[in-house]
Amino acid sequence: HTPPAVLKLSSEYLDDANLPDTGQLTVTIPGYPDWKDSDKIAIYLVDAASIPDDPTTAPLMFFGSVPAPGATDTPVQIPAAKIRDFGDAECVLLYVLIDKAENPSAVSVNKNVSLTFGPLPDILTPPRVPQAVPGPLLNEHVRVGVSVWIDKYDNWKAGDKVRVTWG
């Protein structure tokens, strides 16, 4: 069976500004031609770094009827708390359609979504490169290794990453 089409969101990046604590996430279910008013949908949120073989074992974000007119795109609401409880992560949203006889469809195409809640890093200072003083720092120095020092910053979180590029 062909998997159902990817869910639609207004943004692939969810944060405090577009998903406040007491808000709702509007997820649009792509329409499908054989929709029946008895169809159900189960929507799951999965860590993109470890998608299980059976994603339907992941946290259930929404379960309910596929609202009319399911043959065209149809919005459903997921309470923000369910999404926010997952924490900061790179995730995928996916879903399964279930017919009246409780037969599940194939798992949908994944919808990538980035979750970042809480205060963002603040008071970031420029990185320091001790080997560049007094200078100049040349390509041959970089090839053998250069230390880059990053000062502590406010609102850091476990799992934060810093990427340094040259050039």
Short mmCIF file of N, CA and C in Angstrom, two decimals:
data_model
loop_
_atom_site.label_atom_id
_atom_site.label_comp_id
_atom_site.label_asym_id
_atom_site.label_seq_id
_atom_site.Cartn_x
_atom_site.Cartn_y
_atom_site.Cartn_z
N HIS A 1 0.83 -1.19 0.00
CA HIS A 1 0.00 0.00 0.00
C HIS A 1 0.87 1.25 0.00
N THR A 2 0.39 2.25 -0.70
CA THR A 2 1.07 3.54 -0.72
C THR A 2 0.83 4.24 0.60
N PRO A 3 1.89 4.79 1.22
CA PRO A 3 1.68 5.49 2.50
C PRO A 3 0.88 6.77 2.28
N PRO A 4 0.10 7.15 3.29
CA PRO A 4 -0.62 8.43 3.20
C PRO A 4 0.36 9.59 3.07
N ALA A 5 -0.10 10.67 2.46
CA ALA A 5 0.73 11.86 2.24
C ALA A 5 1.13 12.50 3.57
N VAL A 6 2.18 13.29 3.51
CA VAL A 6 2.73 13.97 4.69
C VAL A 6 1.74 14.98 5.27
N LEU A 7 1.71 15.06 6.62
CA LEU A 7 0.90 16.07 7.30
C LEU A 7 1.39 17.46 6.93
N LYS A 8 0.54 18.45 7.05
CA LYS A 8 0.91 19.84 6.76
C LYS A 8 0.84 20.66 8.05
N LEU A 9 1.89 21.49 8.24
CA LEU A 9 1.96 22.40 9.38
C LEU A 9 2.21 23.80 8.86
N SER A 10 1.87 24.80 9.67
CA SER A 10 2.16 26.19 9.27
C SER A 10 3.64 26.50 9.40
N SER A 11 4.36 25.73 10.24
CA SER A 11 5.79 25.95 10.42
C SER A 11 6.47 24.63 10.76
N GLU A 12 7.69 24.44 10.25
CA GLU A 12 8.47 23.25 10.58
C GLU A 12 9.28 23.46 11.85
N TYR A 13 9.20 24.66 12.43
CA TYR A 13 9.93 25.01 13.64
C TYR A 13 8.92 25.46 14.68
N LEU A 14 8.79 24.70 15.75
CA LEU A 14 7.83 25.04 16.80
C LEU A 14 8.59 25.54 18.02
N ASP A 15 8.15 26.70 18.55
CA ASP A 15 8.79 27.31 19.71
C ASP A 15 7.73 28.03 20.54
N ASP A 16 8.18 28.78 21.55
CA ASP A 16 7.24 29.49 22.42
C ASP A 16 6.36 30.48 21.67
N ALA A 17 6.90 31.07 20.61
CA ALA A 17 6.15 32.10 19.87
C ALA A 17 4.98 31.51 19.09
N ASN A 18 5.17 30.35 18.46
CA ASN A 18 4.09 29.82 17.63
C ASN A 18 3.37 28.61 18.24
N LEU A 19 3.82 28.17 19.42
CA LEU A 19 3.10 27.10 20.13
C LEU A 19 3.17 27.37 21.64
N PRO A 20 2.41 28.39 22.12
CA PRO A 20 2.43 28.71 23.55
C PRO A 20 1.85 27.57 24.39
N ASP A 21 2.17 27.60 25.69
CA ASP A 21 1.77 26.53 26.62
C ASP A 21 0.31 26.12 26.48
N THR A 22 -0.57 27.09 26.40
CA THR A 22 -2.01 26.79 26.40
C THR A 22 -2.60 26.73 25.00
N GLY A 23 -1.76 26.74 23.99
CA GLY A 23 -2.24 26.79 22.61
C GLY A 23 -2.59 25.42 22.04
N GLN A 24 -2.82 25.44 20.76
CA GLN A 24 -3.13 24.25 19.99
C GLN A 24 -2.26 24.24 18.74
N LEU A 25 -1.83 23.07 18.33
CA LEU A 25 -1.13 22.93 17.07
C LEU A 25 -2.14 22.46 16.04
N THR A 26 -2.31 23.24 14.98
CA THR A 26 -3.19 22.84 13.89
C THR A 26 -2.39 22.01 12.90
N VAL A 27 -2.81 20.78 12.72
CA VAL A 27 -2.19 19.85 11.79
C VAL A 27 -3.21 19.57 10.70
N THR A 28 -2.79 19.70 9.45
CA THR A 28 -3.72 19.46 8.35
C THR A 28 -3.47 18.08 7.76
N ILE A 29 -4.55 17.30 7.74
CA ILE A 29 -4.50 15.96 7.16
C ILE A 29 -4.79 16.11 5.68
N PRO A 30 -3.86 15.67 4.83
CA PRO A 30 -4.14 15.75 3.38
C PRO A 30 -5.38 14.92 3.03
N GLY A 31 -6.21 15.48 2.18
CA GLY A 31 -7.40 14.76 1.76
C GLY A 31 -7.06 13.47 1.03
N TYR A 32 -7.97 12.51 1.10
CA TYR A 32 -7.79 11.25 0.38
C TYR A 32 -9.15 10.83 -0.17
N PRO A 33 -9.16 10.29 -1.39
CA PRO A 33 -10.41 10.10 -2.11
C PRO A 33 -11.37 9.06 -1.52
N ASP A 34 -10.86 8.09 -0.76
CA ASP A 34 -11.76 7.05 -0.26
C ASP A 34 -12.18 7.31 1.20
N TRP A 35 -12.18 8.60 1.62
CA TRP A 35 -12.56 8.96 2.98
C TRP A 35 -13.98 8.51 3.28
N LYS A 36 -14.18 8.00 4.51
CA LYS A 36 -15.51 7.65 5.04
C LYS A 36 -15.66 8.34 6.39
N ASP A 37 -16.89 8.68 6.76
CA ASP A 37 -17.09 9.40 8.03
C ASP A 37 -16.77 8.55 9.25
N SER A 38 -16.53 7.26 9.09
CA SER A 38 -16.15 6.39 10.20
C SER A 38 -14.63 6.27 10.36
N ASP A 39 -13.85 6.88 9.45
CA ASP A 39 -12.39 6.79 9.52
C ASP A 39 -11.85 7.48 10.77
N LYS A 40 -10.80 6.88 11.32
CA LYS A 40 -10.09 7.45 12.47
C LYS A 40 -8.66 7.73 12.04
N ILE A 41 -7.99 8.58 12.84
CA ILE A 41 -6.59 8.89 12.59
C ILE A 41 -5.84 8.85 13.92
N ALA A 42 -4.65 8.30 13.88
CA ALA A 42 -3.74 8.30 15.03
C ALA A 42 -2.48 9.05 14.58
N ILE A 43 -2.13 10.13 15.29
CA ILE A 43 -0.96 10.95 14.95
C ILE A 43 0.09 10.74 16.03
N TYR A 44 1.33 10.49 15.60
CA TYR A 44 2.44 10.19 16.51
C TYR A 44 3.56 11.20 16.32
N LEU A 45 4.32 11.44 17.42
CA LEU A 45 5.51 12.26 17.39
C LEU A 45 6.69 11.37 17.76
N VAL A 46 7.73 11.38 16.91
CA VAL A 46 8.85 10.45 17.06
C VAL A 46 10.15 11.23 16.97
N ASP A 47 11.12 10.87 17.81
CA ASP A 47 12.46 11.45 17.74
C ASP A 47 13.08 11.05 16.41
N ALA A 48 13.48 12.03 15.61
CA ALA A 48 14.02 11.75 14.27
C ALA A 48 15.31 10.94 14.32
N ALA A 49 16.03 10.99 15.44
CA ALA A 49 17.30 10.27 15.56
C ALA A 49 17.09 8.78 15.85
N SER A 50 15.89 8.41 16.26
CA SER A 50 15.66 7.00 16.58
C SER A 50 14.22 6.60 16.26
N ILE A 51 13.91 6.58 14.98
CA ILE A 51 12.56 6.18 14.54
C ILE A 51 12.44 4.67 14.71
N PRO A 52 11.49 4.21 15.51
CA PRO A 52 11.35 2.76 15.73
C PRO A 52 10.83 2.05 14.49
N ASP A 53 11.08 0.74 14.43
CA ASP A 53 10.57 -0.07 13.32
C ASP A 53 9.05 0.06 13.21
N ASP A 54 8.38 0.12 14.36
CA ASP A 54 6.94 0.31 14.39
C ASP A 54 6.67 1.66 15.04
N PRO A 55 6.58 2.73 14.25
CA PRO A 55 6.39 4.08 14.82
C PRO A 55 5.10 4.24 15.61
N THR A 56 4.15 3.32 15.44
CA THR A 56 2.89 3.44 16.17
C THR A 56 3.07 3.10 17.65
N THR A 57 4.29 2.73 18.06
CA THR A 57 4.58 2.54 19.49
C THR A 57 5.04 3.84 20.12
N ALA A 58 5.20 4.88 19.33
CA ALA A 58 5.67 6.18 19.81
C ALA A 58 4.54 6.91 20.55
N PRO A 59 4.87 8.03 21.20
CA PRO A 59 3.83 8.78 21.91
C PRO A 59 2.69 9.21 20.96
N LEU A 60 1.48 8.93 21.37
CA LEU A 60 0.29 9.27 20.61
C LEU A 60 -0.08 10.73 20.90
N MET A 61 -0.12 11.55 19.86
CA MET A 61 -0.45 12.97 20.02
C MET A 61 -1.93 13.25 19.82
N PHE A 62 -2.56 12.45 18.99
CA PHE A 62 -3.96 12.66 18.68
C PHE A 62 -4.57 11.35 18.22
N PHE A 63 -5.78 11.07 18.68
CA PHE A 63 -6.55 9.95 18.14
C PHE A 63 -8.00 10.41 18.07
N GLY A 64 -8.60 10.26 16.91
CA GLY A 64 -9.99 10.66 16.77
C GLY A 64 -10.46 10.46 15.34
N SER A 65 -11.67 10.90 15.10
CA SER A 65 -12.25 10.79 13.77
C SER A 65 -11.57 11.75 12.82
N VAL A 66 -11.50 11.36 11.56
CA VAL A 66 -11.04 12.26 10.51
C VAL A 66 -12.24 13.13 10.18
N PRO A 67 -12.17 14.42 10.53
CA PRO A 67 -13.34 15.27 10.33
C PRO A 67 -13.72 15.42 8.85
N ALA A 68 -15.01 15.67 8.62
CA ALA A 68 -15.47 15.97 7.27
C ALA A 68 -14.81 17.27 6.84
N PRO A 69 -14.50 17.48 5.62
CA PRO A 69 -14.76 16.63 4.46
C PRO A 69 -13.53 15.82 4.09
N GLY A 70 -13.11 14.84 4.81
CA GLY A 70 -11.85 14.12 4.64
C GLY A 70 -11.32 13.92 3.24
N ALA A 71 -12.19 14.06 2.22
CA ALA A 71 -11.72 13.93 0.84
C ALA A 71 -10.86 15.12 0.42
N THR A 72 -10.92 16.22 1.19
CA THR A 72 -10.05 17.38 0.96
C THR A 72 -9.25 17.62 2.25
N ASP A 73 -8.26 18.50 2.19
CA ASP A 73 -7.44 18.76 3.37
C ASP A 73 -8.31 19.14 4.56
N THR A 74 -8.01 18.54 5.72
CA THR A 74 -8.82 18.72 6.91
C THR A 74 -7.94 18.99 8.12
N PRO A 75 -8.20 20.08 8.87
CA PRO A 75 -7.39 20.38 10.05
C PRO A 75 -7.88 19.62 11.29
N VAL A 76 -6.92 19.24 12.14
CA VAL A 76 -7.22 18.74 13.48
C VAL A 76 -6.33 19.52 14.45
N GLN A 77 -6.78 19.59 15.70
CA GLN A 77 -6.06 20.34 16.74
C GLN A 77 -5.41 19.38 17.72
N ILE A 78 -4.13 19.62 18.02
CA ILE A 78 -3.40 18.85 19.03
C ILE A 78 -3.06 19.82 20.15
N PRO A 79 -3.39 19.49 21.40
CA PRO A 79 -3.04 20.38 22.50
C PRO A 79 -1.53 20.62 22.56
N ALA A 80 -1.14 21.88 22.74
CA ALA A 80 0.28 22.24 22.77
C ALA A 80 1.04 21.46 23.83
N ALA A 81 0.41 21.22 24.97
CA ALA A 81 1.10 20.53 26.07
C ALA A 81 1.63 19.17 25.63
N LYS A 82 0.90 18.46 24.79
CA LYS A 82 1.36 17.14 24.34
C LYS A 82 2.65 17.25 23.53
N ILE A 83 2.72 18.26 22.68
CA ILE A 83 3.92 18.47 21.86
C ILE A 83 5.06 18.99 22.75
N ARG A 84 4.77 19.98 23.58
CA ARG A 84 5.80 20.60 24.42
C ARG A 84 6.39 19.63 25.42
N ASP A 85 5.60 18.67 25.90
CA ASP A 85 6.10 17.67 26.85
C ASP A 85 7.20 16.81 26.24
N PHE A 86 7.26 16.75 24.93
CA PHE A 86 8.30 15.96 24.25
C PHE A 86 9.67 16.59 24.46
N GLY A 87 9.72 17.91 24.68
CA GLY A 87 10.97 18.61 24.91
C GLY A 87 11.62 19.06 23.61
N ASP A 88 12.81 19.63 23.74
CA ASP A 88 13.56 20.11 22.57
C ASP A 88 14.09 18.91 21.79
N ALA A 89 13.81 18.88 20.50
CA ALA A 89 14.26 17.74 19.70
C ALA A 89 14.00 18.00 18.23
N GLU A 90 14.69 17.24 17.41
CA GLU A 90 14.36 17.14 15.99
C GLU A 90 13.45 15.92 15.89
N CYS A 91 12.25 16.10 15.39
CA CYS A 91 11.24 15.05 15.40
C CYS A 91 10.61 14.85 14.03
N VAL A 92 9.78 13.83 13.97
CA VAL A 92 8.90 13.65 12.82
C VAL A 92 7.49 13.40 13.35
N LEU A 93 6.54 13.97 12.66
CA LEU A 93 5.13 13.67 12.89
C LEU A 93 4.71 12.69 11.81
N LEU A 94 3.96 11.69 12.18
CA LEU A 94 3.44 10.73 11.21
C LEU A 94 2.09 10.25 11.69
N TYR A 95 1.38 9.57 10.83
CA TYR A 95 0.04 9.15 11.21
C TYR A 95 -0.35 7.86 10.50
N VAL A 96 -1.41 7.27 11.04
CA VAL A 96 -2.01 6.07 10.47
C VAL A 96 -3.51 6.34 10.38
N LEU A 97 -4.10 6.00 9.26
CA LEU A 97 -5.55 6.06 9.09
C LEU A 97 -6.12 4.69 9.44
N ILE A 98 -7.29 4.67 10.08
CA ILE A 98 -7.90 3.41 10.53
C ILE A 98 -9.34 3.39 10.05
N ASP A 99 -9.70 2.33 9.33
CA ASP A 99 -11.07 2.26 8.80
C ASP A 99 -12.03 1.68 9.83
N LYS A 100 -13.29 1.57 9.45
CA LYS A 100 -14.35 1.10 10.35
C LYS A 100 -14.06 -0.29 10.91
N ALA A 101 -13.41 -1.15 10.11
CA ALA A 101 -13.08 -2.50 10.54
C ALA A 101 -11.77 -2.53 11.36
N GLU A 102 -11.24 -1.35 11.67
CA GLU A 102 -10.01 -1.17 12.44
C GLU A 102 -8.76 -1.66 11.72
N ASN A 103 -8.80 -1.60 10.38
CA ASN A 103 -7.62 -1.91 9.58
C ASN A 103 -6.78 -0.64 9.46
N PRO A 104 -5.50 -0.70 9.86
CA PRO A 104 -4.66 0.49 9.73
C PRO A 104 -4.09 0.63 8.32
N SER A 105 -3.89 1.86 7.92
CA SER A 105 -3.20 2.12 6.65
C SER A 105 -1.71 1.89 6.88
N ALA A 106 -0.94 2.04 5.83
CA ALA A 106 0.50 2.11 6.00
C ALA A 106 0.81 3.38 6.80
N VAL A 107 1.99 3.44 7.41
CA VAL A 107 2.40 4.64 8.12
C VAL A 107 2.65 5.74 7.09
N SER A 108 2.22 6.95 7.41
CA SER A 108 2.36 8.09 6.49
C SER A 108 3.81 8.44 6.22
N VAL A 109 3.99 9.30 5.25
CA VAL A 109 5.28 9.91 4.99
C VAL A 109 5.60 10.82 6.19
N ASN A 110 6.86 10.85 6.64
CA ASN A 110 7.27 11.64 7.80
C ASN A 110 7.21 13.14 7.52
N LYS A 111 6.79 13.90 8.54
CA LYS A 111 6.85 15.36 8.50
C LYS A 111 7.90 15.81 9.51
N ASN A 112 9.01 16.35 9.03
CA ASN A 112 10.06 16.83 9.93
C ASN A 112 9.59 18.07 10.66
N VAL A 113 9.91 18.14 11.96
CA VAL A 113 9.57 19.30 12.77
C VAL A 113 10.64 19.46 13.85
N SER A 114 11.03 20.71 14.08
CA SER A 114 12.03 21.04 15.09
C SER A 114 11.33 21.67 16.28
N LEU A 115 11.60 21.15 17.49
CA LEU A 115 10.98 21.66 18.71
C LEU A 115 12.04 22.37 19.56
N THR A 116 11.78 23.62 19.90
CA THR A 116 12.68 24.39 20.77
C THR A 116 11.83 25.26 21.67
N PHE A 117 11.76 24.88 22.96
CA PHE A 117 10.92 25.61 23.90
C PHE A 117 11.76 26.20 25.03
N GLY A 118 11.26 27.28 25.61
CA GLY A 118 11.98 27.94 26.68
C GLY A 118 12.85 29.05 26.13
N PRO A 119 13.56 29.74 27.04
CA PRO A 119 14.39 30.86 26.59
C PRO A 119 15.51 30.40 25.67
N LEU A 120 15.79 31.20 24.67
CA LEU A 120 16.86 30.90 23.72
C LEU A 120 18.20 31.35 24.29
N PRO A 121 19.30 30.78 23.80
CA PRO A 121 20.62 31.22 24.28
C PRO A 121 20.76 32.73 24.16
N ASP A 122 21.43 33.30 25.15
CA ASP A 122 21.57 34.76 25.19
C ASP A 122 22.97 35.13 25.65
N ILE A 123 23.34 36.36 25.42
CA ILE A 123 24.65 36.91 25.75
C ILE A 123 25.75 36.02 25.18
N LEU A 124 25.66 35.85 23.87
CA LEU A 124 26.67 35.09 23.15
C LEU A 124 27.82 36.02 22.80
N THR A 125 29.02 35.62 23.14
CA THR A 125 30.19 36.43 22.80
C THR A 125 30.90 35.79 21.62
N PRO A 126 31.66 36.58 20.88
CA PRO A 126 32.38 36.00 19.74
C PRO A 126 33.35 34.91 20.21
N PRO A 127 33.51 33.85 19.43
CA PRO A 127 34.48 32.82 19.80
C PRO A 127 35.89 33.41 19.79
N ARG A 128 36.76 32.82 20.60
CA ARG A 128 38.15 33.26 20.65
C ARG A 128 39.04 32.18 20.06
N VAL A 129 40.04 32.60 19.31
CA VAL A 129 41.00 31.70 18.69
C VAL A 129 42.39 32.15 19.13
N PRO A 130 42.89 31.59 20.24
CA PRO A 130 44.17 32.05 20.79
C PRO A 130 45.33 32.00 19.78
N GLN A 131 45.35 31.00 18.90
CA GLN A 131 46.46 30.89 17.94
C GLN A 131 46.42 32.02 16.90
N ALA A 132 45.33 32.74 16.81
CA ALA A 132 45.23 33.82 15.83
C ALA A 132 45.85 35.12 16.34
N VAL A 133 46.23 35.15 17.62
CA VAL A 133 46.83 36.35 18.20
C VAL A 133 48.34 36.11 18.32
N PRO A 134 49.23 36.87 17.77
CA PRO A 134 48.97 38.13 17.09
C PRO A 134 48.58 37.96 15.63
N GLY A 135 48.62 36.76 15.08
CA GLY A 135 48.21 36.54 13.70
C GLY A 135 49.40 36.49 12.78
N PRO A 136 49.27 36.22 11.53
CA PRO A 136 48.01 35.77 10.92
C PRO A 136 47.82 34.26 11.12
N LEU A 137 46.58 33.82 11.06
CA LEU A 137 46.26 32.39 11.10
C LEU A 137 46.12 31.92 9.67
N LEU A 138 46.92 30.95 9.29
CA LEU A 138 46.98 30.49 7.91
C LEU A 138 46.34 29.12 7.74
N ASN A 139 46.04 28.77 6.50
CA ASN A 139 45.44 27.47 6.21
C ASN A 139 46.26 26.32 6.78
N GLU A 140 47.59 26.39 6.70
CA GLU A 140 48.41 25.29 7.22
C GLU A 140 48.26 25.13 8.73
N HIS A 141 47.97 26.23 9.46
CA HIS A 141 47.71 26.13 10.90
C HIS A 141 46.38 25.39 11.13
N VAL A 142 45.40 25.74 10.35
CA VAL A 142 44.08 25.15 10.52
C VAL A 142 44.11 23.66 10.22
N ARG A 143 44.87 23.25 9.23
CA ARG A 143 44.93 21.83 8.86
C ARG A 143 45.47 20.95 9.99
N VAL A 144 46.37 21.49 10.83
CA VAL A 144 46.93 20.68 11.93
C VAL A 144 46.12 20.85 13.21
N GLY A 145 45.18 21.77 13.24
CA GLY A 145 44.31 21.92 14.39
C GLY A 145 44.43 23.27 15.04
N VAL A 146 43.31 23.87 15.32
CA VAL A 146 43.22 25.17 15.96
C VAL A 146 42.19 25.06 17.07
N SER A 147 42.48 25.62 18.23
CA SER A 147 41.53 25.66 19.35
C SER A 147 40.60 26.85 19.19
N VAL A 148 39.33 26.62 19.39
CA VAL A 148 38.34 27.69 19.39
C VAL A 148 37.69 27.67 20.78
N TRP A 149 37.74 28.79 21.46
CA TRP A 149 37.18 28.88 22.80
C TRP A 149 35.84 29.58 22.75
N ILE A 150 34.86 28.95 23.37
CA ILE A 150 33.50 29.48 23.44
C ILE A 150 33.21 29.78 24.90
N ASP A 151 32.91 31.03 25.23
CA ASP A 151 32.56 31.39 26.61
C ASP A 151 31.17 30.88 26.94
N LYS A 152 30.94 30.67 28.25
CA LYS A 152 29.60 30.27 28.69
C LYS A 152 28.61 31.36 28.29
N TYR A 153 27.39 30.93 28.05
CA TYR A 153 26.33 31.86 27.67
C TYR A 153 25.09 31.56 28.49
N ASP A 154 24.19 32.51 28.55
CA ASP A 154 22.96 32.34 29.31
C ASP A 154 21.97 31.45 28.57
N ASN A 155 21.15 30.77 29.35
CA ASN A 155 20.04 29.93 28.85
C ASN A 155 20.52 28.73 28.04
N TRP A 156 21.70 28.20 28.35
CA TRP A 156 22.17 27.00 27.65
C TRP A 156 21.32 25.81 28.10
N LYS A 157 21.28 24.81 27.26
CA LYS A 157 20.56 23.57 27.57
C LYS A 157 21.45 22.40 27.25
N ALA A 158 21.26 21.33 27.99
CA ALA A 158 21.98 20.09 27.67
C ALA A 158 21.64 19.72 26.23
N GLY A 159 22.64 19.36 25.48
CA GLY A 159 22.42 19.00 24.08
C GLY A 159 22.68 20.14 23.11
N ASP A 160 22.91 21.35 23.61
CA ASP A 160 23.26 22.45 22.71
C ASP A 160 24.52 22.08 21.94
N LYS A 161 24.61 22.53 20.71
CA LYS A 161 25.77 22.26 19.87
C LYS A 161 26.29 23.56 19.28
N VAL A 162 27.58 23.62 19.10
CA VAL A 162 28.21 24.77 18.47
C VAL A 162 28.91 24.25 17.22
N ARG A 163 28.72 24.92 16.11
CA ARG A 163 29.37 24.53 14.86
C ARG A 163 30.33 25.65 14.45
N VAL A 164 31.56 25.27 14.20
CA VAL A 164 32.59 26.23 13.78
C VAL A 164 32.98 25.90 12.35
N THR A 165 32.95 26.90 11.48
CA THR A 165 33.37 26.71 10.09
C THR A 165 34.56 27.62 9.80
N TRP A 166 35.34 27.25 8.83
CA TRP A 166 36.52 28.01 8.45
C TRP A 166 36.33 28.53 7.04
N GLY A 167 36.55 29.81 6.87
CA GLY A 167 36.52 30.38 5.53
C GLY A 167 35.30 31.15 5.19
#
